[in-house]
PDB file of C-alpha atoms in Angstrom:
ATOM      1  CA  MET A   1     227.197 103.714  18.378  1.00  0.00           C
ATOM      2  CA  THR A   2     228.968 106.631  20.042  1.00  0.00           C
ATOM      3  CA  LYS A   3     230.440 105.737  23.409  1.00  0.00           C
ATOM      4  CA  ARG A   4     228.480 107.297  26.246  1.00  0.00           C
ATOM      5  CA  SER A   5     230.357 109.699  28.484  1.00  0.00           C
ATOM      6  CA  PRO A   6     230.134 108.555  32.116  1.00  0.00           C
ATOM      7  CA  GLY A   7     231.158 111.957  33.408  1.00  0.00           C
ATOM      8  CA  ILE A   8     227.940 113.874  32.694  1.00  0.00           C
ATOM      9  CA  SER A   9     225.817 114.726  35.740  1.00  0.00           C
ATOM     10  CA  LEU A  10     222.300 115.906  34.939  1.00  0.00           C
ATOM     11  CA  ALA A  11     220.698 118.617  37.059  1.00  0.00           C
ATOM     12  CA  ASN A  12     217.513 120.663  36.999  1.00  0.00           C
ATOM     13  CA  ALA A  13     216.939 124.263  38.062  1.00  0.00           C
ATOM     14  CA  PRO A  14     214.357 126.258  40.050  1.00  0.00           C
ATOM     15  CA  VAL A  15     213.809 128.503  37.012  1.00  0.00           C
ATOM     16  CA  SER A  16     212.147 125.530  35.298  1.00  0.00           C
ATOM     17  CA  TYR A  17     209.407 125.820  37.927  1.00  0.00           C
ATOM     18  CA  GLY A  18     209.176 129.610  37.806  1.00  0.00           C
ATOM     19  CA  ALA A  19     211.574 130.447  40.635  1.00  0.00           C
ATOM     20  CA  PHE A  20     214.493 132.776  39.831  1.00  0.00           C
ATOM     21  CA  GLU A  21     215.758 136.272  40.575  1.00  0.00           C
ATOM     22  CA  VAL A  22     212.825 137.914  38.762  1.00  0.00           C
ATOM     23  CA  THR A  23     210.153 136.069  40.780  1.00  0.00           C
ATOM     24  CA  VAL A  24     211.476 134.912  44.172  1.00  0.00           C
ATOM     25  CA  GLY A  25     210.223 137.289  46.859  1.00  0.00           C
ATOM     26  CA  ILE A  26     208.238 139.185  44.214  1.00  0.00           C
ATOM     27  CA  ASP A  27     205.602 136.942  42.616  1.00  0.00           C
ATOM     28  CA  PRO A  28     203.217 135.341  45.159  1.00  0.00           C
ATOM     29  CA  ASN A  29     202.780 132.353  42.858  1.00  0.00           C
ATOM     30  CA  THR A  30     206.469 131.412  43.101  1.00  0.00           C
ATOM     31  CA  PRO A  31     206.523 127.805  44.362  1.00  0.00           C
ATOM     32  CA  ASP A  32     207.990 126.734  47.673  1.00  0.00           C
ATOM     33  CA  GLY A  33     211.654 125.767  47.549  1.00  0.00           C
ATOM     34  CA  ILE A  34     211.125 122.494  49.409  1.00  0.00           C
ATOM     35  CA  ALA A  35     208.498 121.450  46.871  1.00  0.00           C
ATOM     36  CA  ILE A  36     210.983 122.056  44.061  1.00  0.00           C
ATOM     37  CA  LEU A  37     213.688 120.028  45.810  1.00  0.00           C
ATOM     38  CA  ASP A  38     211.241 117.148  46.190  1.00  0.00           C
ATOM     39  CA  GLU A  39     210.189 117.294  42.537  1.00  0.00           C
ATOM     40  CA  VAL A  40     213.735 117.498  41.176  1.00  0.00           C
ATOM     41  CA  SER A  41     214.795 114.510  43.256  1.00  0.00           C
ATOM     42  CA  SER A  42     211.781 112.358  42.439  1.00  0.00           C
ATOM     43  CA  ALA A  43     212.155 113.129  38.715  1.00  0.00           C
ATOM     44  CA  GLY A  44     215.578 111.470  38.753  1.00  0.00           C
ATOM     45  CA  TYR A  45     217.969 114.397  38.458  1.00  0.00           C
ATOM     46  CA  LYS A  46     221.349 114.201  40.221  1.00  0.00           C
ATOM     47  CA  GLY A  47     221.537 117.854  41.162  1.00  0.00           C
ATOM     48  CA  ILE A  48     219.922 121.266  41.219  1.00  0.00           C
ATOM     49  CA  ASP A  49     220.946 124.860  40.646  1.00  0.00           C
ATOM     50  CA  LEU A  50     220.782 127.086  43.706  1.00  0.00           C
ATOM     51  CA  GLY A  51     218.412 129.792  42.543  1.00  0.00           C
ATOM     52  CA  PRO A  52     218.553 133.040  44.561  1.00  0.00           C
ATOM     53  CA  VAL A  53     220.648 132.616  47.709  1.00  0.00           C
ATOM     54  CA  GLY A  54     218.427 131.484  50.570  1.00  0.00           C
ATOM     55  CA  TYR A  55     215.524 130.299  48.446  1.00  0.00           C
ATOM     56  CA  LEU A  56     216.236 126.586  48.940  1.00  0.00           C
ATOM     57  CA  GLY A  57     217.715 127.122  52.398  1.00  0.00           C
ATOM     58  CA  LEU A  58     221.029 128.183  53.884  1.00  0.00           C
ATOM     59  CA  GLY A  59     224.105 126.609  55.405  1.00  0.00           C
ATOM     60  CA  LYS A  60     223.900 123.223  57.069  1.00  0.00           C
ATOM     61  CA  GLU A  61     220.129 123.153  56.615  1.00  0.00           C
ATOM     62  CA  LEU A  62     220.472 123.390  52.829  1.00  0.00           C
ATOM     63  CA  GLY A  63     223.288 120.860  52.795  1.00  0.00           C
ATOM     64  CA  MET A  64     221.140 118.346  54.656  1.00  0.00           C
ATOM     65  CA  ARG A  65     218.119 119.033  52.448  1.00  0.00           C
ATOM     66  CA  LEU A  66     220.206 118.222  49.394  1.00  0.00           C
ATOM     67  CA  ALA A  67     221.845 115.176  50.975  1.00  0.00           C
ATOM     68  CA  ASP A  68     218.497 113.766  52.123  1.00  0.00           C
ATOM     69  CA  ARG A  69     217.342 113.855  48.501  1.00  0.00           C
ATOM     70  CA  ASN A  70     220.623 112.611  46.991  1.00  0.00           C
ATOM     71  CA  LEU A  71     221.066 115.886  45.139  1.00  0.00           C
ATOM     72  CA  GLY A  72     224.289 117.671  44.326  1.00  0.00           C
ATOM     73  CA  LEU A  73     224.605 121.411  43.750  1.00  0.00           C
ATOM     74  CA  ALA A  74     225.277 122.334  40.123  1.00  0.00           C
ATOM     75  CA  GLY A  75     225.891 126.032  40.596  1.00  0.00           C
ATOM     76  CA  ALA A  76     224.216 129.410  40.956  1.00  0.00           C
ATOM     77  CA  TYR A  77     223.556 132.274  38.545  1.00  0.00           C
ATOM     78  CA  LEU A  78     224.559 135.907  39.061  1.00  0.00           C
ATOM     79  CA  GLU A  79     224.710 138.885  36.692  1.00  0.00           C
ATOM     80  CA  PHE A  80     227.354 141.615  36.921  1.00  0.00           C
ATOM     81  CA  PRO A  81     227.997 145.069  35.377  1.00  0.00           C
ATOM     82  CA  PHE A  82     231.481 144.018  34.316  1.00  0.00           C
ATOM     83  CA  ALA A  83     232.352 147.224  32.464  1.00  0.00           C
ATOM     84  CA  ASP A  84     231.314 149.518  35.347  1.00  0.00           C
ATOM     85  CA  LYS A  85     234.009 149.347  38.026  1.00  0.00           C
ATOM     86  CA  ALA A  86     232.059 151.133  40.769  1.00  0.00           C
ATOM     87  CA  ARG A  87     228.867 149.145  40.327  1.00  0.00           C
ATOM     88  CA  LEU A  88     230.856 145.924  40.003  1.00  0.00           C
ATOM     89  CA  ALA A  89     232.541 146.519  43.357  1.00  0.00           C
ATOM     90  CA  GLU A  90     229.131 146.923  44.984  1.00  0.00           C
ATOM     91  CA  SER A  91     227.860 143.668  43.464  1.00  0.00           C
ATOM     92  CA  LEU A  92     230.719 141.557  44.822  1.00  0.00           C
ATOM     93  CA  LYS A  93     228.881 141.124  48.121  1.00  0.00           C
ATOM     94  CA  ASP A  94     226.308 139.035  46.249  1.00  0.00           C
ATOM     95  CA  LEU A  95     229.091 136.880  44.839  1.00  0.00           C
ATOM     96  CA  ASP A  96     230.515 136.387  48.317  1.00  0.00           C
ATOM     97  CA  ALA A  97     227.097 135.318  49.608  1.00  0.00           C
ATOM     98  CA  MET A  98     226.891 132.734  46.831  1.00  0.00           C
ATOM     99  CA  LEU A  99     230.362 131.386  47.531  1.00  0.00           C
ATOM    100  CA  ASP A 100     229.657 131.287  51.269  1.00  0.00           C
ATOM    101  CA  THR A 101     226.623 129.129  50.499  1.00  0.00           C
ATOM    102  CA  PHE A 102     228.753 126.809  48.384  1.00  0.00           C
ATOM    103  CA  ASP A 103     231.248 126.476  51.239  1.00  0.00           C
ATOM    104  CA  ALA A 104     228.510 125.602  53.706  1.00  0.00           C
ATOM    105  CA  VAL A 105     226.839 123.029  51.459  1.00  0.00           C
ATOM    106  CA  VAL A 106     229.758 121.190  49.834  1.00  0.00           C
ATOM    107  CA  PRO A 107     230.640 119.051  52.906  1.00  0.00           C
ATOM    108  CA  TYR A 108     227.197 117.438  52.785  1.00  0.00           C
ATOM    109  CA  ILE A 109     226.884 116.582  49.102  1.00  0.00           C
ATOM    110  CA  SER A 110     228.529 114.555  46.353  1.00  0.00           C
ATOM    111  CA  GLY A 111     228.934 115.059  42.625  1.00  0.00           C
ATOM    112  CA  PRO A 112     230.898 117.622  40.628  1.00  0.00           C
ATOM    113  CA  GLN A 113     231.781 120.891  42.317  1.00  0.00           C
ATOM    114  CA  PRO A 114     229.185 123.680  41.966  1.00  0.00           C
ATOM    115  CA  ARG A 115     230.076 126.363  39.438  1.00  0.00           C
ATOM    116  CA  PRO A 116     229.579 130.085  39.962  1.00  0.00           C
ATOM    117  CA  THR A 117     227.569 130.810  36.816  1.00  0.00           C
ATOM    118  CA  ILE A 118     228.246 134.430  35.946  1.00  0.00           C
ATOM    119  CA  ALA A 119     226.654 136.608  33.280  1.00  0.00           C
ATOM    120  CA  ASP A 120     226.572 140.172  32.035  1.00  0.00           C
ATOM    121  CA  ASN A 121     223.624 142.291  33.192  1.00  0.00           C
ATOM    122  CA  GLY A 122     223.146 144.181  29.940  1.00  0.00           C
ATOM    123  CA  SER A 123     221.691 147.682  29.766  1.00  0.00           C
ATOM    124  CA  PRO A 124     218.206 149.217  29.670  1.00  0.00           C
ATOM    125  CA  PHE A 125     218.336 149.186  25.860  1.00  0.00           C
ATOM    126  CA  ARG A 126     219.524 145.596  25.604  1.00  0.00           C
ATOM    127  CA  ASN A 127     217.020 144.432  28.241  1.00  0.00           C
ATOM    128  CA  ALA A 128     214.217 146.132  26.308  1.00  0.00           C
ATOM    129  CA  ASN A 129     215.349 144.808  22.922  1.00  0.00           C
ATOM    130  CA  PRO A 130     216.195 141.094  23.081  1.00  0.00           C
ATOM    131  CA  GLY A 131     218.207 139.827  20.144  1.00  0.00           C
ATOM    132  CA  SER A 132     220.016 143.125  19.580  1.00  0.00           C
ATOM    133  CA  GLY A 133     223.403 141.431  19.667  1.00  0.00           C
ATOM    134  CA  ARG A 134     222.751 139.974  16.228  1.00  0.00           C
ATOM    135  CA  ARG A 135     220.242 142.484  14.850  1.00  0.00           C
ATOM    136  CA  ASP A 136     221.920 145.707  16.008  1.00  0.00           C
ATOM    137  CA  PRO A 137     225.626 145.095  16.737  1.00  0.00           C
ATOM    138  CA  SER A 138     226.167 148.852  17.090  1.00  0.00           C
ATOM    139  CA  SER A 139     224.284 148.650  20.396  1.00  0.00           C
ATOM    140  CA  GLY A 140     227.106 146.532  21.813  1.00  0.00           C
ATOM    141  CA  HIS A 141     230.411 147.406  23.443  1.00  0.00           C
ATOM    142  CA  ASP A 142     233.149 149.288  21.626  1.00  0.00           C
ATOM    143  CA  GLU A 143     236.771 148.185  22.045  1.00  0.00           C
ATOM    144  CA  ALA A 144     237.425 150.465  25.010  1.00  0.00           C
ATOM    145  CA  THR A 145     234.379 149.124  26.831  1.00  0.00           C
ATOM    146  CA  TRP A 146     235.334 145.541  26.054  1.00  0.00           C
ATOM    147  CA  GLU A 147     238.686 146.248  27.678  1.00  0.00           C
ATOM    148  CA  LYS A 148     236.906 147.468  30.816  1.00  0.00           C
ATOM    149  CA  PHE A 149     234.608 144.454  30.581  1.00  0.00           C
ATOM    150  CA  GLY A 150     237.604 142.121  30.541  1.00  0.00           C
ATOM    151  CA  GLU A 151     239.110 143.836  33.573  1.00  0.00           C
ATOM    152  CA  GLY A 152     235.861 143.517  35.506  1.00  0.00           C
ATOM    153  CA  LEU A 153     235.405 139.919  34.479  1.00  0.00           C
ATOM    154  CA  ARG A 154     238.926 139.163  35.693  1.00  0.00           C
ATOM    155  CA  ILE A 155     238.023 140.528  39.137  1.00  0.00           C
ATOM    156  CA  VAL A 156     235.031 138.200  39.425  1.00  0.00           C
ATOM    157  CA  VAL A 157     236.863 135.175  38.031  1.00  0.00           C
ATOM    158  CA  ASP A 158     239.825 135.701  40.352  1.00  0.00           C
ATOM    159  CA  ARG A 159     237.522 136.064  43.355  1.00  0.00           C
ATOM    160  CA  CYS A 160     235.838 132.743  42.544  1.00  0.00           C
ATOM    161  CA  ARG A 161     239.153 130.976  42.046  1.00  0.00           C
ATOM    162  CA  SER A 162     240.580 132.400  45.270  1.00  0.00           C
ATOM    163  CA  ARG A 163     237.716 130.670  47.065  1.00  0.00           C
ATOM    164  CA  GLY A 164     238.370 127.367  45.306  1.00  0.00           C
ATOM    165  CA  TYR A 165     235.615 127.469  42.675  1.00  0.00           C
ATOM    166  CA  GLU A 166     236.028 127.510  38.900  1.00  0.00           C
ATOM    167  CA  PRO A 167     233.442 129.854  37.360  1.00  0.00           C
ATOM    168  CA  THR A 168     231.615 129.601  34.076  1.00  0.00           C
ATOM    169  CA  PHE A 169     230.283 132.441  31.899  1.00  0.00           C
ATOM    170  CA  HIS A 170     226.648 132.170  30.811  1.00  0.00           C
ATOM    171  CA  ASN A 171     225.364 133.713  27.576  1.00  0.00           C
ATOM    172  CA  GLU A 172     222.067 135.485  28.241  1.00  0.00           C
ATOM    173  CA  THR A 173     219.392 137.143  26.102  1.00  0.00           C
ATOM    174  CA  GLY A 174     219.080 140.892  26.618  1.00  0.00           C
ATOM    175  CA  THR A 175     222.712 141.399  27.650  1.00  0.00           C
ATOM    176  CA  PHE A 176     225.979 142.364  25.983  1.00  0.00           C
ATOM    177  CA  VAL A 177     226.937 138.696  25.593  1.00  0.00           C
ATOM    178  CA  GLU A 178     224.132 137.061  23.631  1.00  0.00           C
ATOM    179  CA  ALA A 179     225.216 136.809  19.970  1.00  0.00           C
ATOM    180  CA  PRO A 180     227.916 134.329  18.863  1.00  0.00           C
ATOM    181  CA  GLU A 181     230.244 137.201  17.969  1.00  0.00           C
ATOM    182  CA  GLU A 182     229.863 138.656  21.461  1.00  0.00           C
ATOM    183  CA  ILE A 183     230.522 135.292  23.076  1.00  0.00           C
ATOM    184  CA  GLU A 184     233.665 134.928  20.982  1.00  0.00           C
ATOM    185  CA  LYS A 185     234.780 138.398  22.084  1.00  0.00           C
ATOM    186  CA  MET A 186     234.128 137.536  25.735  1.00  0.00           C
ATOM    187  CA  LEU A 187     236.237 134.404  25.377  1.00  0.00           C
ATOM    188  CA  SER A 188     239.045 136.444  23.827  1.00  0.00           C
ATOM    189  CA  VAL A 189     239.286 138.865  26.764  1.00  0.00           C
ATOM    190  CA  SER A 190     239.239 136.175  29.473  1.00  0.00           C
ATOM    191  CA  ASP A 191     240.328 132.619  30.196  1.00  0.00           C
ATOM    192  CA  VAL A 192     237.006 131.848  31.914  1.00  0.00           C
ATOM    193  CA  GLY A 193     235.111 128.751  30.818  1.00  0.00           C
ATOM    194  CA  TRP A 194     231.822 129.054  28.976  1.00  0.00           C
ATOM    195  CA  CYS A 195     228.428 127.809  30.069  1.00  0.00           C
ATOM    196  CA  LEU A 196     226.744 127.092  26.744  1.00  0.00           C
ATOM    197  CA  ASP A 197     223.047 127.778  27.272  1.00  0.00           C
ATOM    198  CA  THR A 198     221.543 126.226  24.166  1.00  0.00           C
ATOM    199  CA  GLY A 199     218.221 128.071  24.369  1.00  0.00           C
ATOM    200  CA  HIS A 200     219.693 131.531  24.807  1.00  0.00           C
ATOM    201  CA  PHE A 201     222.287 130.738  22.142  1.00  0.00           C
ATOM    202  CA  LEU A 202     219.497 129.979  19.669  1.00  0.00           C
ATOM    203  CA  LEU A 203     217.833 133.297  20.520  1.00  0.00           C
ATOM    204  CA  GLY A 204     221.162 135.052  20.007  1.00  0.00           C
ATOM    205  CA  GLY A 205     221.335 133.778  16.438  1.00  0.00           C
ATOM    206  CA  GLY A 206     223.644 130.815  16.985  1.00  0.00           C
ATOM    207  CA  GLU A 207     223.518 127.075  16.341  1.00  0.00           C
ATOM    208  CA  PRO A 208     224.297 125.079  19.518  1.00  0.00           C
ATOM    209  CA  VAL A 209     225.692 121.960  17.832  1.00  0.00           C
ATOM    210  CA  THR A 210     228.162 124.089  15.884  1.00  0.00           C
ATOM    211  CA  ALA A 211     229.102 125.994  19.041  1.00  0.00           C
ATOM    212  CA  LEU A 212     229.629 122.821  21.059  1.00  0.00           C
ATOM    213  CA  ASN A 213     232.117 121.537  18.510  1.00  0.00           C
ATOM    214  CA  LYS A 214     233.810 124.882  17.797  1.00  0.00           C
ATOM    215  CA  TRP A 215     234.374 125.951  21.406  1.00  0.00           C
ATOM    216  CA  PHE A 216     234.376 122.622  23.216  1.00  0.00           C
ATOM    217  CA  ASP A 217     237.763 123.263  24.834  1.00  0.00           C
ATOM    218  CA  ARG A 218     236.280 126.333  26.570  1.00  0.00           C
ATOM    219  CA  ILE A 219     232.952 124.795  27.604  1.00  0.00           C
ATOM    220  CA  ASN A 220     232.953 123.710  31.248  1.00  0.00           C
ATOM    221  CA  HIS A 221     229.215 123.784  31.958  1.00  0.00           C
ATOM    222  CA  ILE A 222     226.077 123.318  29.852  1.00  0.00           C
ATOM    223  CA  HIS A 223     222.467 124.438  30.189  1.00  0.00           C
ATOM    224  CA  ILE A 224     220.284 122.209  28.011  1.00  0.00           C
ATOM    225  CA  LYS A 225     217.316 124.289  26.920  1.00  0.00           C
ATOM    226  CA  ASP A 226     215.116 124.255  23.832  1.00  0.00           C
ATOM    227  CA  ALA A 227     213.653 127.371  22.199  1.00  0.00           C
ATOM    228  CA  THR A 228     210.974 128.108  19.618  1.00  0.00           C
ATOM    229  CA  LEU A 229     212.441 130.715  17.294  1.00  0.00           C
ATOM    230  CA  SER A 230     209.165 131.573  15.549  1.00  0.00           C
ATOM    231  CA  ARG A 231     207.723 132.682  18.891  1.00  0.00           C
ATOM    232  CA  PHE A 232     210.833 134.702  19.652  1.00  0.00           C
ATOM    233  CA  GLU A 233     210.532 136.480  16.305  1.00  0.00           C
ATOM    234  CA  LYS A 234     207.020 137.598  17.278  1.00  0.00           C
ATOM    235  CA  ILE A 235     208.409 139.028  20.519  1.00  0.00           C
ATOM    236  CA  VAL A 236     211.045 140.953  18.571  1.00  0.00           C
ATOM    237  CA  GLU A 237     208.487 142.187  16.034  1.00  0.00           C
ATOM    238  CA  ALA A 238     206.241 143.394  18.862  1.00  0.00           C
ATOM    239  CA  LYS A 239     209.209 145.231  20.409  1.00  0.00           C
ATOM    240  CA  ALA A 240     208.535 143.432  23.679  1.00  0.00           C
ATOM    241  CA  PRO A 241     211.204 143.344  26.414  1.00  0.00           C
ATOM    242  CA  THR A 242     213.324 140.364  27.418  1.00  0.00           C
ATOM    243  CA  THR A 243     210.848 139.394  30.145  1.00  0.00           C
ATOM    244  CA  ALA A 244     208.465 138.350  27.364  1.00  0.00           C
ATOM    245  CA  ILE A 245     210.552 135.240  26.677  1.00  0.00           C
ATOM    246  CA  TRP A 246     209.472 133.900  30.073  1.00  0.00           C
ATOM    247  CA  ASP A 247     205.977 135.372  30.069  1.00  0.00           C
ATOM    248  CA  GLN A 248     205.213 133.852  26.658  1.00  0.00           C
ATOM    249  CA  GLU A 249     207.020 130.595  27.471  1.00  0.00           C
ATOM    250  CA  ILE A 250     209.150 130.288  24.359  1.00  0.00           C
ATOM    251  CA  PHE A 251     211.238 127.515  25.949  1.00  0.00           C
ATOM    252  CA  PRO A 252     209.320 124.252  25.339  1.00  0.00           C
ATOM    253  CA  ILE A 253     209.810 120.668  26.441  1.00  0.00           C
ATOM    254  CA  LEU A 254     213.079 119.349  25.014  1.00  0.00           C
ATOM    255  CA  GLY A 255     212.730 118.259  21.406  1.00  0.00           C
ATOM    256  CA  GLN A 256     209.719 120.463  20.674  1.00  0.00           C
ATOM    257  CA  GLY A 257     211.658 123.565  19.609  1.00  0.00           C
ATOM    258  CA  ASP A 258     214.535 124.396  17.279  1.00  0.00           C
ATOM    259  CA  LEU A 259     217.353 122.729  19.225  1.00  0.00           C
ATOM    260  CA  GLN A 260     218.848 119.720  17.423  1.00  0.00           C
ATOM    261  CA  LEU A 261     218.590 117.819  20.688  1.00  0.00           C
ATOM    262  CA  GLU A 262     219.646 114.334  19.610  1.00  0.00           C
ATOM    263  CA  THR A 263     222.670 115.595  17.686  1.00  0.00           C
ATOM    264  CA  PHE A 264     223.661 117.926  20.507  1.00  0.00           C
ATOM    265  CA  VAL A 265     223.560 115.182  23.149  1.00  0.00           C
ATOM    266  CA  GLU A 266     225.303 112.737  20.830  1.00  0.00           C
ATOM    267  CA  ASP A 267     228.123 115.242  20.373  1.00  0.00           C
ATOM    268  CA  MET A 268     228.339 115.802  24.132  1.00  0.00           C
ATOM    269  CA  HIS A 269     229.048 112.078  24.429  1.00  0.00           C
ATOM    270  CA  LYS A 270     231.372 111.963  21.418  1.00  0.00           C
ATOM    271  CA  LEU A 271     233.459 114.908  22.598  1.00  0.00           C
ATOM    272  CA  GLY A 272     233.641 113.536  26.127  1.00  0.00           C
ATOM    273  CA  PHE A 273     231.964 116.351  28.031  1.00  0.00           C
ATOM    274  CA  GLN A 274     232.275 115.973  31.793  1.00  0.00           C
ATOM    275  CA  GLY A 275     230.552 117.939  34.512  1.00  0.00           C
ATOM    276  CA  TRP A 276     227.125 119.390  35.127  1.00  0.00           C
ATOM    277  CA  ALA A 277     224.515 119.649  32.395  1.00  0.00           C
ATOM    278  CA  VAL A 278     221.542 121.582  33.759  1.00  0.00           C
ATOM    279  CA  VAL A 279     218.101 121.138  32.203  1.00  0.00           C
ATOM    280  CA  GLU A 280     216.212 124.430  32.055  1.00  0.00           C
ATOM    281  CA  GLN A 281     212.786 125.442  30.796  1.00  0.00           C
ATOM    282  CA  ASP A 282     212.391 129.012  32.054  1.00  0.00           C
ATOM    283  CA  ILE A 283     208.869 130.156  32.928  1.00  0.00           C
ATOM    284  CA  PHE A 284     207.015 132.704  35.031  1.00  0.00           C
ATOM    285  CA  PRO A 285     204.949 130.958  37.744  1.00  0.00           C
ATOM    286  CA  LYS A 286     201.739 132.918  36.873  1.00  0.00           C
ATOM    287  CA  THR A 287     199.409 130.690  38.933  1.00  0.00           C
ATOM    288  CA  ALA A 288     199.836 128.195  41.744  1.00  0.00           C
ATOM    289  CA  ALA A 289     198.533 125.489  39.401  1.00  0.00           C
ATOM    290  CA  ARG A 290     201.337 126.195  36.904  1.00  0.00           C
ATOM    291  CA  PHE A 291     203.759 124.422  39.243  1.00  0.00           C
ATOM    292  CA  GLN A 292     202.197 121.018  38.635  1.00  0.00           C
ATOM    293  CA  ARG A 293     202.510 121.331  34.866  1.00  0.00           C
ATOM    294  CA  ALA A 294     206.107 122.478  35.275  1.00  0.00           C
ATOM    295  CA  ALA A 295     206.827 119.396  37.381  1.00  0.00           C
ATOM    296  CA  GLU A 296     205.304 117.174  34.698  1.00  0.00           C
ATOM    297  CA  ASP A 297     207.411 118.899  32.028  1.00  0.00           C
ATOM    298  CA  GLN A 298     210.624 118.304  33.982  1.00  0.00           C
ATOM    299  CA  ARG A 299     209.782 114.638  34.445  1.00  0.00           C
ATOM    300  CA  GLU A 300     209.232 114.401  30.703  1.00  0.00           C
ATOM    301  CA  ASN A 301     212.538 116.177  29.999  1.00  0.00           C
ATOM    302  CA  ARG A 302     214.307 113.677  32.237  1.00  0.00           C
ATOM    303  CA  LYS A 303     212.749 110.734  30.369  1.00  0.00           C
ATOM    304  CA  ILE A 304     213.697 112.215  27.003  1.00  0.00           C
ATOM    305  CA  LEU A 305     217.330 112.645  28.016  1.00  0.00           C
ATOM    306  CA  SER A 306     217.450 109.196  29.581  1.00  0.00           C
ATOM    307  CA  LYS A 307     216.613 107.736  26.178  1.00  0.00           C
ATOM    308  CA  LEU A 308     219.591 109.678  24.790  1.00  0.00           C
ATOM    309  CA  GLY A 309     221.989 108.191  27.305  1.00  0.00           C
ATOM    310  CA  LEU A 310     221.946 110.911  29.976  1.00  0.00           C
TER     311      LEU A 310
END
């Protein structure tokens, strides 16, 4: 039997309950942050992602809320227009707000350090045409734009490191870093670590087990997420936008989609991964009642991973 890695800390995320940047403060069915904290803790996770700054609380109040529930902070997600210098400069205030929250919370919690989880923000075309990274590579960056992208990424990475936090780059559907080839290019223009999101990687045309083994020395954060590719293909065929992946709930309970879950987790142990692994099952909240089913799903995900040694 493969030796289990003791250094893996399992977290959950507000997006698994329908709370993220597309819904918080917008959709009235978005669940209360305190309710999510309670559910994540009672389900047996060791940590939680931040969600939009302020959603779970701020400063000392948030630190105490996490500590009272024995939860660490895994990180927080932000998208940036890396290749657009002017727009990037404007977005740095959001990064500072995230890092300020980390600073305020860290004294109250234990576990691995939270990671600034940064991603590209795509373009109107990419947002409207998920999967274009693999299906239409010509819609991606040319070499000159990749150079600008690398310069912008360096600004964000350096800002995180200057504050004492090591960032991680998240592959995301509907952006300029979704296909395996685009991820490889991103890694070539930066020394930033990679957050392998298994669900989005599947949608981008990749195989997560292969990626884990190929790029393990660059992976410093993992989002464990399943995806049903047949449902994604219908979204692509219908020419639906990226938001359809959440609206149509193509991310199922772990083990019910196309992720080779057991092999992936086994290789995490075998390779000796250490740090946060965040369980995600992105949804739109839709109705107030949807929260209860989401909570049940996250409890089930925790049980499934427990059987696999996490």
